[in-house]
Coordinates of C-alpha atoms and ligand atoms in Angstrom, one line a residue:
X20 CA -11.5 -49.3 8.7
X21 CA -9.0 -46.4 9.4
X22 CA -7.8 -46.5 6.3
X23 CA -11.1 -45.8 5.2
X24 CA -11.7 -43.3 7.8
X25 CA -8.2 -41.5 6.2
X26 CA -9.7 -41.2 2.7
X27 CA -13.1 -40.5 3.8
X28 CA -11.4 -37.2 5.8
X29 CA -9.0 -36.5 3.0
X30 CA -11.9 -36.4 0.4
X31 CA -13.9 -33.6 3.2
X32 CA -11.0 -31.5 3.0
X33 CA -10.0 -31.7 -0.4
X34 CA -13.9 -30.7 -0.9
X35 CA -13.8 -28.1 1.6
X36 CA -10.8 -26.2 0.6
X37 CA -12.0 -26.6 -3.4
X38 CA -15.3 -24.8 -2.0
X39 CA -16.4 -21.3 -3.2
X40 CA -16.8 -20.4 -0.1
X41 CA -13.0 -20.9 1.2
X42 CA -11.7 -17.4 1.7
X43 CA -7.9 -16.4 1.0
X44 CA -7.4 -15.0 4.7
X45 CA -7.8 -17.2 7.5
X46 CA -10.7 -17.9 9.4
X47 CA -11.2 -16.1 12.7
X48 CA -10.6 -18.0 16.3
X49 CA -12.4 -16.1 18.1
X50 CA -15.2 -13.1 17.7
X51 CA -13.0 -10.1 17.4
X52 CA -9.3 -9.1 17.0
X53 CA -8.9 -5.8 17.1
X54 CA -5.4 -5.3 15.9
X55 CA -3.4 -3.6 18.3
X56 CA -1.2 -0.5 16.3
X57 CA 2.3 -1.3 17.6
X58 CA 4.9 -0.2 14.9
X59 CA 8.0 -0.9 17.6
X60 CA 6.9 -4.8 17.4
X61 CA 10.0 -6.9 16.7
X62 CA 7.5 -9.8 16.1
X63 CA 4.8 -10.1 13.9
X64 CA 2.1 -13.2 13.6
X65 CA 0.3 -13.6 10.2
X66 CA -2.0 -10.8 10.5
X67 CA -1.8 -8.4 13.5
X68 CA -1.4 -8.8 17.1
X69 CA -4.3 -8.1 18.7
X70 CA -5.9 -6.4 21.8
X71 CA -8.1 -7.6 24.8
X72 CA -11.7 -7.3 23.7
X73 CA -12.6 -5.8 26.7
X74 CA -10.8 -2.8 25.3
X75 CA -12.2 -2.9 22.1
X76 CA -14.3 0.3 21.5
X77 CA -16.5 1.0 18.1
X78 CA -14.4 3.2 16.3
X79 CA -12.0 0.1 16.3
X80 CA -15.1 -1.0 13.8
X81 CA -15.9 1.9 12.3
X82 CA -14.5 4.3 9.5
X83 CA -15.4 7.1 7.4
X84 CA -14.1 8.9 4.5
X85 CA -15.8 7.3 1.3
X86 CA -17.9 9.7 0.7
X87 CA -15.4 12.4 -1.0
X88 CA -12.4 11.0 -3.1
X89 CA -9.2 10.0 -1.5
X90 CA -5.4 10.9 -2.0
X91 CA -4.4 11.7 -5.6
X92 CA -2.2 9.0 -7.3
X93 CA -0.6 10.3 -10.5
X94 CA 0.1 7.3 -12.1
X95 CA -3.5 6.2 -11.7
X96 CA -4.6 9.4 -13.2
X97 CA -6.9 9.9 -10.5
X98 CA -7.6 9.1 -6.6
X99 CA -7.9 6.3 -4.3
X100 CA -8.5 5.5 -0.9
X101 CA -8.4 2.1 1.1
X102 CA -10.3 0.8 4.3
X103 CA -8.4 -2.0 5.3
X104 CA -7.1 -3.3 8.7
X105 CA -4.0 -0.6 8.7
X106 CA -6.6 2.1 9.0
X107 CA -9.8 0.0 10.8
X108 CA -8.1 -2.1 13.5
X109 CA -12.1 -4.2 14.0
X110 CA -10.7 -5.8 10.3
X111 CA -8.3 -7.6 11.3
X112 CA -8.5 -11.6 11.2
X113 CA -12.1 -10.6 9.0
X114 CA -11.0 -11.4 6.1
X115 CA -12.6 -8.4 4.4
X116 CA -12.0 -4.5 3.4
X117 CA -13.3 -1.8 1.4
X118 CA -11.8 1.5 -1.1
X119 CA -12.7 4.1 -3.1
X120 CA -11.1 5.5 -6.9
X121 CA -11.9 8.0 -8.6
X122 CA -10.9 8.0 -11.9
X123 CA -10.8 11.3 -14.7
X124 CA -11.3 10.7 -17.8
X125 CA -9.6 9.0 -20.2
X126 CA -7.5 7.4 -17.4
X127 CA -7.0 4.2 -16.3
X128 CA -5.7 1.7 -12.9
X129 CA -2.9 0.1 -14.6
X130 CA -3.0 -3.9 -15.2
X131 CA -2.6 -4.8 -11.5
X132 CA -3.3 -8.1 -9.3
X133 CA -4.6 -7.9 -6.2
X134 CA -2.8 -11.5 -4.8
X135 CA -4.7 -12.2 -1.3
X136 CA -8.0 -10.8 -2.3
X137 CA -10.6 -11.3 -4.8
X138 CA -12.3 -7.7 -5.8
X139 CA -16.3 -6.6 -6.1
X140 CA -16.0 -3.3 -7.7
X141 CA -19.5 -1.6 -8.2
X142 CA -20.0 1.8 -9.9
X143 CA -21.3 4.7 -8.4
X144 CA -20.4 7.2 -10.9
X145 CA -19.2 7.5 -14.8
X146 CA -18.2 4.8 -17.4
X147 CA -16.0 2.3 -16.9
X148 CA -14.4 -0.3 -19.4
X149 CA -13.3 -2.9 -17.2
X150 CA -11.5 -6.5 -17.7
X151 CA -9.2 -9.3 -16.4
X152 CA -7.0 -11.8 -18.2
X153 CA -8.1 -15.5 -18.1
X154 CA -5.2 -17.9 -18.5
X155 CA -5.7 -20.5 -20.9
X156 CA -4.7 -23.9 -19.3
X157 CA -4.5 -25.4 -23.2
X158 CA -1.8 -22.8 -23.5
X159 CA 0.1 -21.2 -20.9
X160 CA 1.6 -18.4 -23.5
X161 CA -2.3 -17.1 -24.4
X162 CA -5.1 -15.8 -21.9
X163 CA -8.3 -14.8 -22.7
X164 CA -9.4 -11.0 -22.0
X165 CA -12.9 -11.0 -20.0
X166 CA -13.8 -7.6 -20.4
X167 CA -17.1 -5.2 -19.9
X168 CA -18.3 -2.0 -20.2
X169 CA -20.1 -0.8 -16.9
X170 CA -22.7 1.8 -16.0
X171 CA -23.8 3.4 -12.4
X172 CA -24.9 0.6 -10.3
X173 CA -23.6 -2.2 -12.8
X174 CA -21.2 -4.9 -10.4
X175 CA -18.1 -6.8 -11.4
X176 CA -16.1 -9.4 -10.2
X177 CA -12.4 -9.7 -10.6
X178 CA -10.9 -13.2 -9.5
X179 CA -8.3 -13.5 -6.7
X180 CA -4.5 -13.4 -8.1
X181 CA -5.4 -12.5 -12.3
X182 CA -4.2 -9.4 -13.9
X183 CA -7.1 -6.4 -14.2
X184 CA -7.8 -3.1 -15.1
X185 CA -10.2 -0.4 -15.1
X186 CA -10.4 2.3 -17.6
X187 CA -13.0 5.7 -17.4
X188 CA -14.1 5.5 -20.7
X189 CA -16.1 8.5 -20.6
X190 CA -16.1 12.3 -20.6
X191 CA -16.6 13.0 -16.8
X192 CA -15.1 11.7 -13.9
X193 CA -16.0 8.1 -12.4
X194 CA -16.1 6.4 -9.7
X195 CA -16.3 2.5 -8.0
X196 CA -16.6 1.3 -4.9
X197 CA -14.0 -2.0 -4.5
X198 CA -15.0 -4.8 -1.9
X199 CA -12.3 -7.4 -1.1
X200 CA -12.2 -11.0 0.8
X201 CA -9.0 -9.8 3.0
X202 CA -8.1 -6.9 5.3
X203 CA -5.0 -6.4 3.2
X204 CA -5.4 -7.2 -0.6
X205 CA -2.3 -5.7 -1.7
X206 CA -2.1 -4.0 -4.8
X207 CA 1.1 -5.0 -7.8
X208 CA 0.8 -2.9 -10.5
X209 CA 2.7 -4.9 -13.3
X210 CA 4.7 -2.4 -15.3
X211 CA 6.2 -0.8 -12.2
X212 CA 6.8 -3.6 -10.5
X213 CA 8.8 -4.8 -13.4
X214 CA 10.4 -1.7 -14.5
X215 CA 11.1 0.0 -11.8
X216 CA 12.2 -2.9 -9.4
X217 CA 14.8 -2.1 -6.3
X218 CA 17.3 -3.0 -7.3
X219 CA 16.5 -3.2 -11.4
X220 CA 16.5 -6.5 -13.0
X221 CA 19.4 -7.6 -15.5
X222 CA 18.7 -5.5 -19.1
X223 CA 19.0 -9.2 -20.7
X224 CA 16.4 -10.5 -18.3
X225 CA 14.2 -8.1 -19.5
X226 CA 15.3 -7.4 -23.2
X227 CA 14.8 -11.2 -23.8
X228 CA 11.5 -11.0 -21.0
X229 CA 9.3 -8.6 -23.9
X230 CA 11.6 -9.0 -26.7
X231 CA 12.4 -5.6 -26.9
X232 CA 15.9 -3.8 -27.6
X233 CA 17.8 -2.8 -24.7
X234 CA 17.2 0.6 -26.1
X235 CA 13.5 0.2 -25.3
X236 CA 13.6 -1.1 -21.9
X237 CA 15.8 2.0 -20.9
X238 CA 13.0 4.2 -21.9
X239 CA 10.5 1.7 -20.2
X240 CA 12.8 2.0 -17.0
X241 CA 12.4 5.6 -17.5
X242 CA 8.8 5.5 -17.7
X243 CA 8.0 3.7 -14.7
X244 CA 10.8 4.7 -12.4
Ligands
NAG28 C1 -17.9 13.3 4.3 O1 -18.1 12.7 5.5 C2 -17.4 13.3 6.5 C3 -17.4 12.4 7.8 O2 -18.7 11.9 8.0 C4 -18.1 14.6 6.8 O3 -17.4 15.3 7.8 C5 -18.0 15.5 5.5 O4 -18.7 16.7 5.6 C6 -18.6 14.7 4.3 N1 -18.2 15.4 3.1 C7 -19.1 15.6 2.1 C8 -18.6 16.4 0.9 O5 -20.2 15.1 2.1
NAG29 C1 -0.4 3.4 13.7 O1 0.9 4.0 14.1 C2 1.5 4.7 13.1 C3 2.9 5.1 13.5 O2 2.9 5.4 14.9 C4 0.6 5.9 12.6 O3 1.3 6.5 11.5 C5 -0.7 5.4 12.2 O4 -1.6 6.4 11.8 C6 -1.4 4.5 13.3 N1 -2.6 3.9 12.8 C7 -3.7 4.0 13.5 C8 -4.9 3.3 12.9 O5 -3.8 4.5 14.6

């Protein structure tokens, strides 16, 4: 009996946590957290500390900003601006945040994985070629490019953890509005991350890593430092 009772529980959770509708953050323990801003804290839970409720006022659930573009990112070729729980306390423990890019044209956001956070982006402006690499499980040296060119209004979804980009393919500025299942996505942007590393990674690493001369990942180096 309780051994059946052990794999009838085991089979629930394995079911539960292979549902679509498990979310990357954890789950809230209680109605509202309103993270407190203490940048002296020596200690740090996973998430933010977080205030009485009684003390919790609306602006800790409110923000504004979206409506004009945000700070200018060079390497982006363009502008972006985040809503997340560093800059709307109400977010934290919700497992959900918000930005804005703006992109000119011909630019692109580099190939980039957000890992705690799938992304919605929907367009409000321009044209946008947008895609994400699919791994192939046959073949873990391949990946299949899912890719789509979006209009004003049109939606996309980019899965938690795979690599992404979005590219203004046309002549005048664009814009997207990106939704996320965590109050702190984070953003790797691959080349830099590789290239331009703190301290840098080994030449060989690397020269062997893209099969390129060591000549060539100097000027990489260059590139993205
Ligand atoms: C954007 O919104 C802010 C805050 O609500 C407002 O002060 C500002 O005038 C708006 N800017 C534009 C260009 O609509
Ligand atoms: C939190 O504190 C830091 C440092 O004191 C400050 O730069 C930041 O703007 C604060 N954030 C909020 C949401 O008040």
């Amino acid at each position: 009996m309780s051994m059946w009772w052990f794999i009838t529980t085991l089979a629930i959770t394995a079911f539960i946590c292979n549902s679509p509708v498990y979310a990357y953050d954890n789950n809230p323990l209680q109605d509202i957290c309103v993270a407190v801003n203490d940048s002296q804290a020596a200690v740090f839970v996973n998430g933010k500390i977080c205030k009485d409720p009684k003390f919790a006022t609306a602006n800790d659930f409110f923000a504004s900003g979206l409506n004009v573009s945000g700070i200018v990112v060079p390497a982006i070729g363009g502008a972006a601006k985040f809503v997340d729980v560093d800059n709307m306390p109400g977010l934290n423990t919700l497992g959900i945040s918000t930005g804005r890019v703006d992109l000119d044209p011909q630019r692109i956001v580099p190939f980039h994985i957000h890992p705690r956070a799938t992304e919605l982006i929907t367009v409000l402006e321009g044209i946008f070629y947008v895609g994400f690499l699919l791994p192939d499980p046959a073949n873990f040296f391949k990946s299949r490019l899912i890719s789509k060119i979006l209009y004003p209004g049109d939606v996309f979804v980019n899965p938690i953890g795979l690599i992404h980009f979005q590219y203004n393919v046309g002549k005048k500025k664009a814009v997207y509005l990106a939704a996320f299942n965590s109050q702190k996505p984070e953003l790797i942007i691959i080349p830099n991350s590789i290239f331009a590393s703190n301290p840098p990674i080994m030449d060989d690493v690397l020269s062997q890593g893209f099969q390129l001369s060591k000549t060539q990942i100097a000027e990489l180096r260059r590139k993205f430092s």
